[in-house]
Amino acid sequence: MDRLDMLEAQSIYILREAYKSFGKLGMLWSIGKDSTVMLWLAKKAFFGHCPFPFIHIDTTYKIPEMIRFRDKIAKEYNLDLIVYTNWDAINNGMGPEKGRLVCCKALKTDALQHVIDKYKFEGLIVGVRRDEEGSRSKERIFSERNKESEWNYTNQPPELWDQFKTDFPKGNHIRVHPILNWTELDIWEYIKRENIPVVDLYFAKNGKRYRSLGCAQCTGQIDSNASTVDEIIEELKHTNINERAGRAQDKEDAYAMQKLRKDGYM
Amino acid sequence: MLKFRETLKIVVVGHVDHGKSTVIGRLLYDTKSLPEGAIEKVKRISKETGKPFEYAYLLDAFEEEQKQGITIDTTQIQFHTKKRDYVIIDAPGHVEFLKNMISGAANAEAALLVIDANEGVREQSKRHGYILSLLGIKKVYVLVNKMDLIDYSEEKFLDVKSDMDTFLKSINVFPQKYIPVSAFYGENIALRSKKNAVV
Ligand SMILES: Nc1nc2c(ncn2[C@@H]2O[C@H](COP(=O)(O)OP(=O)(O)OP(=O)(O)O)[C@@H](O)[C@H]2O)c(=O)[nH]1
Ligand SMILES: [Mg+2]
């Protein structure tokens, strides 16, 4: 079987297992390439109609093109979209200048926690990949979080073949990771094969492009002339630079992402 | 058109501290499969903590794993050669994390069973061998590691091989090959070693 076919089949299986297992299920959509691929997979898994809401945690610091792309796609695909901002924190002056990790915690992790509490989500589908960074490399496909969204990563349950742990105490929830085993290159090859629309920011203009998208202040561009999907694929085949090199988060200290994610960050 | 490429999933198993993560880390290093900055990051951590450099840190990403010098949970990485794509699965050797070892091994089609040449066959060497047979993983290679610690002695290598082979035969596991290696020094990892006459 072709690698992309294999990955697609596995992801679709995971999405359907999640739908079967959880009463209240939602998918995080960050507008980036990974969760946009996941949205595509969800449409395939459920024959064009996604039977759960999509959640965008809007920090208000996103790059404007991202928001325009979000609204356009949401309309085209007729998505049930929940947009949530932690306005209390914003109104109290929260922003990147308060410290990147503090800001991520308040505007992303805490915001997500508010959404979980409000809608009582039991399952949240998240588009993280192992090859992004260390703590994600150690994830399970179905990964439990407690009431405070904490991840007990030193004691994860076994996960054998395609048997996933779906029972958990009330109030906890499961993070479902359908594209955990995809690489960045897989994502772009799939985007090419399926002709999936992605936000323009990934394509080079004047020698620069975004390789990973986040908040404007904390995400840098890379030097690149790759202005089409084909050129991005070629670029990735020959680069040895880390995908998240442009992201400030990962640079704070060696275990910054682990700490953020332990507390419920995606 | 997308070309068809074969993918092989290999798990690395064996007793705690016998060098499983180092085998994978060194393989990635020697084949230039690491993203830029990965080795520098490990060097920085070693410097900050005053501990020696470890290839294993490339796999053991959790702070707890690096502080204690052991693998707690399994992970997978992609690895490519001209011939095919590989998924290499790192598994923990400590008995306490057996459930994580099984979670990793369950996905594999082939296995590298790592044994420390100096310590010889230990409890988890056997137990992991047994789990491979339960899971029906038939393609098993035994790596006799840390050959540097025994001055690349062929005699000791053959002792370890014979010990392990006796046990594995009794549970119907017939390894494809026993390979003497030094993961830390890259002997017989990506390139054939000049030190081992025994290969
Ligand atoms: N001298 C020598 N030391 C080695 C060699 N391979 C690994 N080591 C060392 O042995 C120790 C354990 O190596 P790891 O790779 O962490 O062992 P492991 O089998 O992954 O351990 P667990 O995952 O915790 O079961 C580290 O300090 C390594 O540097 C080798 O070939 N020679
Ligand atoms: Mg290890």
Short mmCIF file of C-alpha atoms and ligand atoms in Angstrom, two decimals:
data_model
loop_
_atom_site.label_atom_id
_atom_site.label_comp_id
_atom_site.label_asym_id
_atom_site.label_seq_id
_atom_site.Cartn_x
_atom_site.Cartn_y
_atom_site.Cartn_z
CA MET A 1 0.00 0.00 0.00
CA ASP A 2 1.20 3.50 -0.74
CA ARG A 3 2.40 5.42 2.32
CA LEU A 4 -0.18 8.22 1.95
CA ASP A 5 -3.00 5.71 1.49
CA MET A 6 -1.85 3.92 4.62
CA LEU A 7 -1.68 7.11 6.68
CA GLU A 8 -5.04 8.29 5.37
CA ALA A 9 -6.70 4.97 6.19
CA GLN A 10 -5.28 4.99 9.71
CA SER A 11 -6.37 8.58 10.35
CA ILE A 12 -9.89 7.92 9.09
CA TYR A 13 -10.12 4.84 11.29
CA ILE A 14 -9.04 6.90 14.32
CA LEU A 15 -11.57 9.65 13.55
CA ARG A 16 -14.40 7.12 13.30
CA GLU A 17 -13.31 5.38 16.51
CA ALA A 18 -13.36 8.75 18.25
CA TYR A 19 -16.82 9.53 16.91
CA LYS A 20 -18.09 6.13 18.02
CA SER A 21 -16.56 6.46 21.49
CA PHE A 22 -17.35 9.95 22.68
CA GLY A 23 -20.68 11.63 23.21
CA LYS A 24 -19.31 15.12 22.99
CA LEU A 25 -16.53 15.43 20.45
CA GLY A 26 -14.83 18.44 18.85
CA MET A 27 -11.89 19.16 16.60
CA LEU A 28 -9.32 21.89 17.18
CA TRP A 29 -8.65 23.85 14.05
CA SER A 30 -5.68 26.19 14.21
CA ILE A 31 -5.98 27.23 10.52
CA GLY A 32 -2.48 25.78 9.97
CA LYS A 33 -1.65 23.11 7.40
CA ASP A 34 -1.87 20.15 9.80
CA SER A 35 -5.30 20.80 11.20
CA THR A 36 -6.51 21.83 7.75
CA VAL A 37 -5.43 18.41 6.47
CA MET A 38 -7.24 16.91 9.46
CA LEU A 39 -10.38 18.80 8.55
CA TRP A 40 -10.10 17.30 5.06
CA LEU A 41 -9.69 13.82 6.53
CA ALA A 42 -12.77 14.37 8.69
CA LYS A 43 -14.81 15.29 5.62
CA LYS A 44 -13.66 12.06 4.00
CA ALA A 45 -14.31 9.98 7.11
CA PHE A 46 -17.90 11.16 7.38
CA PHE A 47 -18.78 11.46 3.68
CA GLY A 48 -18.60 15.21 3.37
CA HIS A 49 -20.42 16.19 6.52
CA CYS A 50 -18.44 16.62 9.74
CA PRO A 51 -20.64 15.50 12.63
CA PHE A 52 -18.88 17.59 15.29
CA PRO A 53 -17.97 21.23 15.92
CA PHE A 54 -14.61 22.80 15.08
CA ILE A 55 -12.91 24.96 17.66
CA HIS A 56 -10.60 27.85 16.98
CA ILE A 57 -8.82 29.27 19.99
CA ASP A 58 -8.32 32.86 18.84
CA THR A 59 -5.58 34.62 20.80
CA THR A 60 -6.33 37.89 18.90
CA TYR A 61 -2.63 37.87 17.95
CA LYS A 62 -3.08 35.67 14.89
CA ILE A 63 -1.88 36.86 11.50
CA PRO A 64 -4.88 38.55 9.76
CA GLU A 65 -4.67 36.29 6.67
CA MET A 66 -5.32 33.34 8.95
CA ILE A 67 -8.60 34.76 10.17
CA ARG A 68 -9.73 35.59 6.63
CA PHE A 69 -8.88 32.05 5.51
CA ARG A 70 -10.74 30.61 8.52
CA ASP A 71 -13.92 32.50 7.77
CA LYS A 72 -13.81 31.69 4.08
CA ILE A 73 -13.31 27.94 4.61
CA ALA A 74 -15.85 27.77 7.44
CA LYS A 75 -18.44 29.22 5.07
CA GLU A 76 -17.49 27.06 2.09
CA TYR A 77 -17.49 23.84 4.11
CA ASN A 78 -20.48 24.90 6.17
CA LEU A 79 -18.63 24.17 9.43
CA ASP A 80 -20.09 24.30 12.89
CA LEU A 81 -17.35 26.62 14.19
CA ILE A 82 -16.74 27.69 17.79
CA VAL A 83 -14.38 30.67 18.05
CA TYR A 84 -13.23 31.39 21.57
CA THR A 85 -11.01 34.10 23.02
CA ASN A 86 -9.95 34.45 26.65
CA TRP A 87 -11.15 38.07 26.80
CA ASP A 88 -10.71 38.29 30.58
CA ALA A 89 -6.98 37.74 30.14
CA ILE A 90 -6.74 40.05 27.13
CA ASN A 91 -8.61 42.81 28.97
CA ASN A 92 -6.17 42.40 31.85
CA GLY A 93 -3.33 43.13 29.46
CA MET A 94 -2.17 39.62 28.58
CA GLY A 95 0.11 39.50 25.54
CA PRO A 96 3.47 38.17 24.35
CA GLU A 97 5.36 40.94 26.13
CA LYS A 98 4.30 39.39 29.47
CA GLY A 99 6.46 36.39 28.62
CA ARG A 100 5.83 33.92 25.86
CA LEU A 101 5.05 30.92 27.97
CA VAL A 102 2.77 32.85 30.33
CA CYS A 103 0.96 34.20 27.29
CA CYS A 104 0.58 30.77 25.65
CA LYS A 105 -0.77 29.39 28.90
CA ALA A 106 -3.37 32.12 29.31
CA LEU A 107 -4.51 32.63 25.73
CA LYS A 108 -4.32 29.04 24.52
CA THR A 109 -4.27 26.49 27.36
CA ASP A 110 -6.64 28.38 29.68
CA ALA A 111 -8.86 29.40 26.78
CA LEU A 112 -9.12 25.77 25.72
CA GLN A 113 -9.96 24.77 29.29
CA HIS A 114 -12.83 27.30 29.30
CA VAL A 115 -14.19 25.76 26.09
CA ILE A 116 -13.92 22.23 27.49
CA ASP A 117 -15.74 23.25 30.68
CA LYS A 118 -18.41 25.17 28.80
CA TYR A 119 -19.26 22.51 26.22
CA LYS A 120 -18.32 19.47 28.36
CA PHE A 121 -16.12 17.93 25.69
CA GLU A 122 -15.19 14.28 26.25
CA GLY A 123 -13.02 13.99 23.18
CA LEU A 124 -10.91 16.63 21.47
CA ILE A 125 -9.25 15.90 18.14
CA VAL A 126 -5.88 17.61 17.86
CA GLY A 127 -3.50 17.76 14.89
CA VAL A 128 -0.14 17.23 16.60
CA ARG A 129 2.61 15.18 14.95
CA ARG A 130 5.46 13.20 16.52
CA ASP A 131 8.15 14.81 14.43
CA GLU A 132 7.26 18.34 15.63
CA GLU A 133 9.04 18.18 19.00
CA GLY A 134 10.06 15.90 21.87
CA SER A 135 7.01 15.70 24.11
CA ARG A 136 4.74 15.12 21.12
CA SER A 137 7.04 12.34 19.92
CA LYS A 138 6.04 10.40 23.05
CA GLU A 139 2.27 10.82 22.72
CA ARG A 140 -0.40 8.15 22.48
CA ILE A 141 -3.04 8.34 19.76
CA PHE A 142 -5.75 8.47 22.45
CA SER A 143 -4.26 10.48 25.32
CA GLU A 144 -6.15 11.19 28.53
CA ARG A 145 -6.25 14.55 30.31
CA ASN A 146 -7.68 15.11 33.79
CA LYS A 147 -10.21 17.76 34.86
CA GLU A 148 -7.51 20.43 34.75
CA SER A 149 -6.37 19.11 31.34
CA GLU A 150 -3.15 17.81 32.89
CA TRP A 151 -1.23 15.08 31.09
CA ASN A 152 0.24 12.31 33.25
CA TYR A 153 2.94 11.57 30.71
CA THR A 154 5.17 9.42 32.88
CA ASN A 155 2.39 6.88 33.30
CA GLN A 156 0.53 6.48 30.03
CA PRO A 157 -1.71 3.46 29.50
CA PRO A 158 -0.71 0.82 26.97
CA GLU A 159 -1.94 1.29 23.41
CA LEU A 160 -1.85 -1.93 21.42
CA TRP A 161 -2.46 -2.19 17.69
CA ASP A 162 -5.63 -0.23 17.01
CA GLN A 163 -7.14 -0.76 20.47
CA PHE A 164 -7.58 2.64 22.06
CA LYS A 165 -8.36 3.54 25.64
CA THR A 166 -11.74 5.22 25.54
CA ASP A 167 -13.01 4.88 29.10
CA PHE A 168 -12.09 7.52 31.66
CA PRO A 169 -13.54 9.14 34.79
CA LYS A 170 -16.22 11.77 34.23
CA GLY A 171 -14.73 15.24 33.88
CA ASN A 172 -11.57 13.98 32.21
CA HIS A 173 -11.26 14.04 28.46
CA ILE A 174 -9.30 12.31 25.72
CA ARG A 175 -7.07 14.09 23.22
CA VAL A 176 -7.33 12.22 19.95
CA HIS A 177 -4.30 12.50 17.61
CA PRO A 178 -5.24 11.18 14.15
CA ILE A 179 -2.13 12.49 12.35
CA LEU A 180 0.42 11.70 15.07
CA ASN A 181 2.45 9.48 12.73
CA TRP A 182 2.48 11.83 9.75
CA THR A 183 5.61 13.84 8.99
CA GLU A 184 5.73 17.39 7.68
CA LEU A 185 6.60 16.02 4.25
CA ASP A 186 3.62 13.60 4.36
CA ILE A 187 1.35 16.57 5.07
CA TRP A 188 2.57 18.47 2.00
CA GLU A 189 2.50 15.44 -0.26
CA TYR A 190 -1.09 14.83 0.83
CA ILE A 191 -2.00 18.47 0.28
CA LYS A 192 -0.64 18.07 -3.24
CA ARG A 193 -2.39 14.78 -3.93
CA GLU A 194 -5.77 15.95 -2.66
CA ASN A 195 -5.40 19.54 -3.79
CA ILE A 196 -6.29 20.87 -0.34
CA PRO A 197 -6.55 24.64 0.02
CA VAL A 198 -4.16 26.07 2.62
CA VAL A 199 -3.55 29.63 3.75
CA ASP A 200 -1.26 31.65 1.43
CA LEU A 201 1.21 32.44 4.20
CA TYR A 202 3.00 29.14 3.55
CA PHE A 203 4.02 30.22 0.05
CA ALA A 204 7.13 32.35 -0.38
CA LYS A 205 6.88 36.03 -1.20
CA ASN A 206 10.05 38.12 -1.60
CA GLY A 207 12.24 35.26 -0.46
CA LYS A 208 10.37 34.49 2.76
CA ARG A 209 7.61 32.14 3.89
CA TYR A 210 6.02 30.70 7.02
CA ARG A 211 6.79 27.06 7.63
CA SER A 212 4.77 26.81 10.82
CA LEU A 213 1.95 29.18 11.80
CA GLY A 214 1.14 30.60 15.19
CA CYS A 215 0.72 34.05 16.69
CA ALA A 216 2.24 36.93 14.72
CA GLN A 217 4.68 38.04 17.42
CA CYS A 218 6.01 34.57 18.16
CA THR A 219 6.29 33.04 14.70
CA GLY A 220 9.06 33.92 12.28
CA GLN A 221 9.40 33.38 8.55
CA ILE A 222 12.13 31.33 6.97
CA ASP A 223 14.24 32.23 3.96
CA SER A 224 12.69 30.40 1.04
CA ASN A 225 11.71 30.76 -2.57
CA ALA A 226 9.19 27.93 -2.47
CA SER A 227 6.03 29.52 -3.80
CA THR A 228 4.08 26.41 -4.82
CA VAL A 229 3.22 23.12 -3.13
CA ASP A 230 5.67 21.30 -5.43
CA GLU A 231 8.46 23.67 -4.51
CA ILE A 232 7.73 23.26 -0.80
CA ILE A 233 7.95 19.48 -1.18
CA GLU A 234 11.29 19.83 -2.96
CA GLU A 235 12.53 22.22 -0.28
CA LEU A 236 11.56 19.85 2.54
CA LYS A 237 13.28 16.93 0.88
CA HIS A 238 16.54 18.81 1.00
CA THR A 239 16.43 20.78 4.23
CA ASN A 240 17.71 19.67 7.60
CA ILE A 241 16.36 22.71 9.41
CA ASN A 242 13.75 22.04 12.06
CA GLU A 243 10.16 22.87 11.18
CA ARG A 244 9.60 24.88 14.34
CA ALA A 245 12.87 26.82 14.06
CA GLY A 246 10.77 29.96 13.56
CA ARG A 247 8.71 29.41 16.71
CA ALA A 248 9.80 31.24 19.83
CA GLN A 249 8.01 28.87 22.23
CA ASP A 250 10.47 26.03 21.79
CA LYS A 251 13.51 28.19 22.46
CA GLU A 252 12.69 29.32 25.99
CA ASP A 253 14.25 26.31 27.66
CA ALA A 254 14.91 22.70 26.79
CA TYR A 255 11.66 21.48 28.31
CA ALA A 256 9.35 24.45 27.63
CA MET A 257 6.96 22.55 25.38
CA GLN A 258 6.84 19.58 27.75
CA LYS A 259 5.82 21.89 30.58
CA LEU A 260 3.21 23.71 28.51
CA ARG A 261 1.76 20.45 27.26
CA LYS A 262 1.73 18.85 30.71
CA ASP A 263 -0.64 21.67 31.71
CA GLY A 264 -3.00 21.05 28.82
CA TYR A 265 -1.47 22.88 25.87
CA MET A 266 -2.10 21.23 22.52
CA MET B 1 2.88 9.84 -9.96
CA LEU B 2 3.83 8.87 -6.43
CA LYS B 3 6.26 6.00 -6.41
CA PHE B 4 5.51 2.98 -4.26
CA ARG B 5 7.92 2.67 -1.37
CA GLU B 6 8.08 -0.16 1.13
CA THR B 7 7.91 0.70 4.86
CA LEU B 8 9.44 -1.54 7.51
CA LYS B 9 8.66 -1.07 11.21
CA ILE B 10 11.48 -2.08 13.54
CA VAL B 11 11.40 -2.05 17.34
CA VAL B 12 14.56 -1.90 19.45
CA VAL B 13 14.25 -3.94 22.65
CA GLY B 14 16.40 -5.33 25.47
CA HIS B 15 17.40 -4.92 29.13
CA VAL B 16 17.56 -1.48 30.78
CA ASP B 17 20.71 0.52 29.94
CA HIS B 18 22.00 -1.94 27.36
CA GLY B 19 22.04 0.85 24.77
CA LYS B 20 18.80 0.72 22.74
CA SER B 21 18.26 4.47 22.48
CA THR B 22 21.97 4.99 21.80
CA VAL B 23 21.78 2.56 18.86
CA ILE B 24 18.98 4.60 17.29
CA GLY B 25 20.51 7.99 18.12
CA ARG B 26 23.87 7.03 16.68
CA LEU B 27 22.25 5.57 13.55
CA LEU B 28 20.42 8.85 12.96
CA TYR B 29 23.63 10.78 13.56
CA ASP B 30 25.84 8.69 11.28
CA THR B 31 23.31 8.76 8.45
CA LYS B 32 22.79 12.54 8.75
CA SER B 33 19.10 12.03 9.43
CA LEU B 34 18.94 14.59 12.24
CA PRO B 35 17.51 18.08 11.86
CA GLU B 36 19.98 20.90 12.27
CA GLY B 37 20.61 21.80 15.89
CA ALA B 38 19.54 18.45 17.37
CA ILE B 39 23.07 17.42 18.35
CA GLU B 40 23.88 20.94 19.54
CA LYS B 41 20.82 20.83 21.80
CA VAL B 42 22.01 17.57 23.38
CA LYS B 43 25.47 19.06 23.87
CA ARG B 44 23.95 22.11 25.53
CA ILE B 45 21.91 19.96 27.92
CA SER B 46 24.97 17.87 28.83
CA LYS B 47 26.93 21.02 29.52
CA GLU B 48 24.17 22.54 31.67
CA THR B 49 23.68 19.38 33.72
CA GLY B 50 27.38 18.46 33.82
CA LYS B 51 26.59 15.00 32.47
CA PRO B 52 28.40 13.28 29.60
CA PHE B 53 27.02 13.59 26.06
CA GLU B 54 24.33 10.98 25.27
CA TYR B 55 23.01 10.03 21.83
CA ALA B 56 20.06 8.56 23.75
CA TYR B 57 18.80 12.10 24.49
CA LEU B 58 17.82 12.36 20.83
CA LEU B 59 15.07 9.87 21.64
CA ASP B 60 14.59 10.37 25.39
CA ALA B 61 12.93 13.77 25.11
CA PHE B 62 11.26 14.01 28.51
CA GLU B 63 13.12 15.88 31.23
CA GLU B 64 12.58 12.91 33.56
CA GLU B 65 14.14 10.55 31.03
CA GLN B 66 17.23 12.69 30.61
CA LYS B 67 17.65 13.34 34.34
CA GLN B 68 17.36 9.63 35.20
CA GLY B 69 19.18 8.42 32.11
CA ILE B 70 16.45 5.94 31.18
CA THR B 71 13.71 5.67 28.59
CA ILE B 72 10.24 5.88 30.17
CA ASP B 73 7.99 5.80 27.13
CA THR B 74 8.16 4.50 23.61
CA THR B 75 8.50 6.72 20.56
CA GLN B 76 8.72 6.29 16.79
CA ILE B 77 10.81 8.06 14.22
CA GLN B 78 10.94 7.93 10.45
CA PHE B 79 14.15 6.85 8.80
CA HIS B 80 14.89 6.58 5.10
CA THR B 81 17.43 4.79 2.98
CA LYS B 82 17.60 4.42 -0.78
CA LYS B 83 16.04 0.99 -0.43
CA ARG B 84 12.99 1.75 1.71
CA ASP B 85 11.37 3.78 4.49
CA TYR B 86 11.65 2.66 8.09
CA VAL B 87 9.73 3.41 11.24
CA ILE B 88 12.14 2.86 14.12
CA ILE B 89 10.48 2.31 17.46
CA ASP B 90 12.40 2.92 20.70
CA ALA B 91 11.19 0.87 23.67
CA PRO B 92 12.07 1.20 27.36
CA GLY B 93 14.01 -1.61 29.03
CA HIS B 94 13.14 -0.96 32.66
CA VAL B 95 10.77 -3.63 33.98
CA GLU B 96 8.47 -0.93 35.41
CA PHE B 97 7.69 0.30 31.89
CA LEU B 98 6.95 -3.07 30.30
CA LYS B 99 3.50 -1.84 29.21
CA ASN B 100 5.19 0.91 27.22
CA MET B 101 7.62 -1.56 25.69
CA ILE B 102 4.69 -3.70 24.56
CA SER B 103 2.86 -0.64 23.16
CA GLY B 104 5.90 0.03 20.98
CA ALA B 105 6.62 -3.57 20.03
CA ALA B 106 3.00 -4.30 19.05
CA ASN B 107 3.44 -2.10 15.98
CA ALA B 108 6.63 -3.73 14.74
CA GLU B 109 7.37 -6.23 12.00
CA ALA B 110 11.03 -6.75 12.92
CA ALA B 111 13.17 -6.28 16.03
CA LEU B 112 16.68 -5.48 17.18
CA LEU B 113 17.36 -7.11 20.54
CA VAL B 114 20.22 -5.26 22.25
CA ILE B 115 22.48 -6.99 24.80
CA ASP B 116 25.31 -5.32 26.71
CA ALA B 117 28.42 -7.42 25.94
CA ASN B 118 29.84 -6.70 29.36
CA GLU B 119 26.70 -7.50 31.37
CA GLY B 120 25.51 -10.33 29.19
CA VAL B 121 21.98 -11.75 29.05
CA ARG B 122 19.74 -10.24 31.74
CA GLU B 123 16.15 -10.63 32.86
CA GLN B 124 14.57 -8.21 30.36
CA SER B 125 16.75 -9.53 27.51
CA LYS B 126 14.88 -12.80 27.97
CA ARG B 127 11.49 -11.31 28.72
CA HIS B 128 11.62 -9.04 25.69
CA GLY B 129 12.67 -12.00 23.56
CA TYR B 130 9.64 -13.84 24.86
CA ILE B 131 7.32 -10.91 24.14
CA LEU B 132 8.63 -10.74 20.56
CA SER B 133 7.72 -14.39 20.12
CA LEU B 134 4.25 -13.81 21.63
CA LEU B 135 3.69 -10.93 19.23
CA GLY B 136 4.76 -13.11 16.33
CA ILE B 137 7.74 -10.95 15.37
CA LYS B 138 9.93 -13.41 13.50
CA LYS B 139 12.60 -11.16 12.02
CA VAL B 140 14.91 -10.65 15.00
CA TYR B 141 18.51 -9.41 14.96
CA VAL B 142 20.54 -9.54 18.16
CA LEU B 143 22.98 -6.65 18.66
CA VAL B 144 25.75 -7.42 21.15
CA ASN B 145 26.53 -3.84 22.18
CA LYS B 146 29.29 -2.01 24.08
CA MET B 147 31.96 -4.16 22.42
CA ASP B 148 34.37 -1.33 23.26
CA LEU B 149 34.06 -2.23 26.95
CA ILE B 150 35.39 -5.74 26.30
CA ASP B 151 38.12 -4.69 23.85
CA TYR B 152 36.16 -6.17 20.97
CA SER B 153 36.84 -9.67 22.26
CA GLU B 154 35.51 -12.30 19.90
CA GLU B 155 35.52 -14.90 22.65
CA LYS B 156 33.22 -12.88 24.92
CA PHE B 157 30.99 -12.04 22.00
CA LEU B 158 30.59 -15.73 21.22
CA ASP B 159 29.80 -16.45 24.89
CA VAL B 160 26.98 -13.91 24.92
CA LYS B 161 25.74 -15.19 21.59
CA SER B 162 25.67 -18.78 22.79
CA ASP B 163 23.86 -17.85 26.05
CA MET B 164 21.20 -15.92 24.22
CA ASP B 165 20.83 -18.43 21.44
CA THR B 166 20.19 -21.27 23.88
CA PHE B 167 17.43 -19.28 25.50
CA LEU B 168 15.87 -18.00 22.29
CA LYS B 169 15.81 -21.47 20.72
CA SER B 170 13.88 -22.74 23.72
CA ILE B 171 11.10 -20.24 22.96
CA ASN B 172 11.24 -20.78 19.19
CA VAL B 173 12.93 -17.52 18.29
CA PHE B 174 15.61 -17.95 15.64
CA PRO B 175 17.50 -14.70 15.12
CA GLN B 176 18.62 -13.82 11.61
CA LYS B 177 22.02 -12.76 12.89
CA TYR B 178 24.11 -11.76 15.92
CA ILE B 179 25.99 -8.54 15.32
CA PRO B 180 28.74 -7.14 17.57
CA VAL B 181 28.43 -3.35 17.81
CA SER B 182 29.54 -0.35 19.78
CA ALA B 183 26.61 2.01 19.53
CA PHE B 184 28.33 4.86 21.32
CA TYR B 185 31.38 4.77 19.02
CA GLY B 186 29.41 3.92 15.88
CA GLU B 187 31.09 0.57 15.24
CA ASN B 188 28.90 -1.59 12.99
CA ILE B 189 25.99 0.84 13.22
CA ALA B 190 25.73 2.68 9.90
CA LEU B 191 29.07 1.42 8.61
CA ARG B 192 30.76 -1.95 8.88
CA SER B 193 33.35 -1.89 11.65
CA LYS B 194 37.02 -2.46 11.01
CA LYS B 195 37.47 -3.48 14.64
CA ASN B 196 35.35 -6.62 14.66
CA ALA B 197 36.76 -9.56 12.83
CA VAL B 198 33.68 -11.49 13.95
CA VAL B 199 31.03 -10.06 11.63
N1 LIG C 1 30.85 2.26 26.40
C1 LIG C 1 29.66 2.23 25.78
N2 LIG C 1 28.58 2.76 26.38
C2 LIG C 1 27.41 2.69 25.72
C3 LIG C 1 27.29 2.10 24.44
N3 LIG C 1 26.00 2.18 24.05
C4 LIG C 1 25.34 2.82 25.04
N4 LIG C 1 26.19 3.13 26.05
C5 LIG C 1 25.86 3.85 27.28
O1 LIG C 1 24.97 3.07 28.06
C6 LIG C 1 24.07 3.91 28.77
C7 LIG C 1 22.63 3.49 28.49
O2 LIG C 1 22.35 3.72 27.12
P1 LIG C 1 20.86 3.92 26.61
O3 LIG C 1 20.91 4.00 25.14
O4 LIG C 1 20.17 5.00 27.35
O5 LIG C 1 20.25 2.52 27.05
P2 LIG C 1 18.77 1.98 26.81
O6 LIG C 1 18.88 0.53 26.49
O7 LIG C 1 18.07 2.81 25.81
O8 LIG C 1 18.14 2.15 28.26
P3 LIG C 1 16.56 2.12 28.63
O9 LIG C 1 15.84 2.68 27.47
O10 LIG C 1 16.41 2.94 29.87
O11 LIG C 1 16.22 0.69 28.86
C8 LIG C 1 24.37 5.32 28.32
O12 LIG C 1 25.18 5.96 29.27
C9 LIG C 1 25.13 5.13 27.03
O13 LIG C 1 26.04 6.17 26.71
C10 LIG C 1 28.48 1.56 23.84
O14 LIG C 1 28.48 1.03 22.73
N5 LIG C 1 29.62 1.64 24.56
MG MG C 2 16.36 3.90 25.95
#
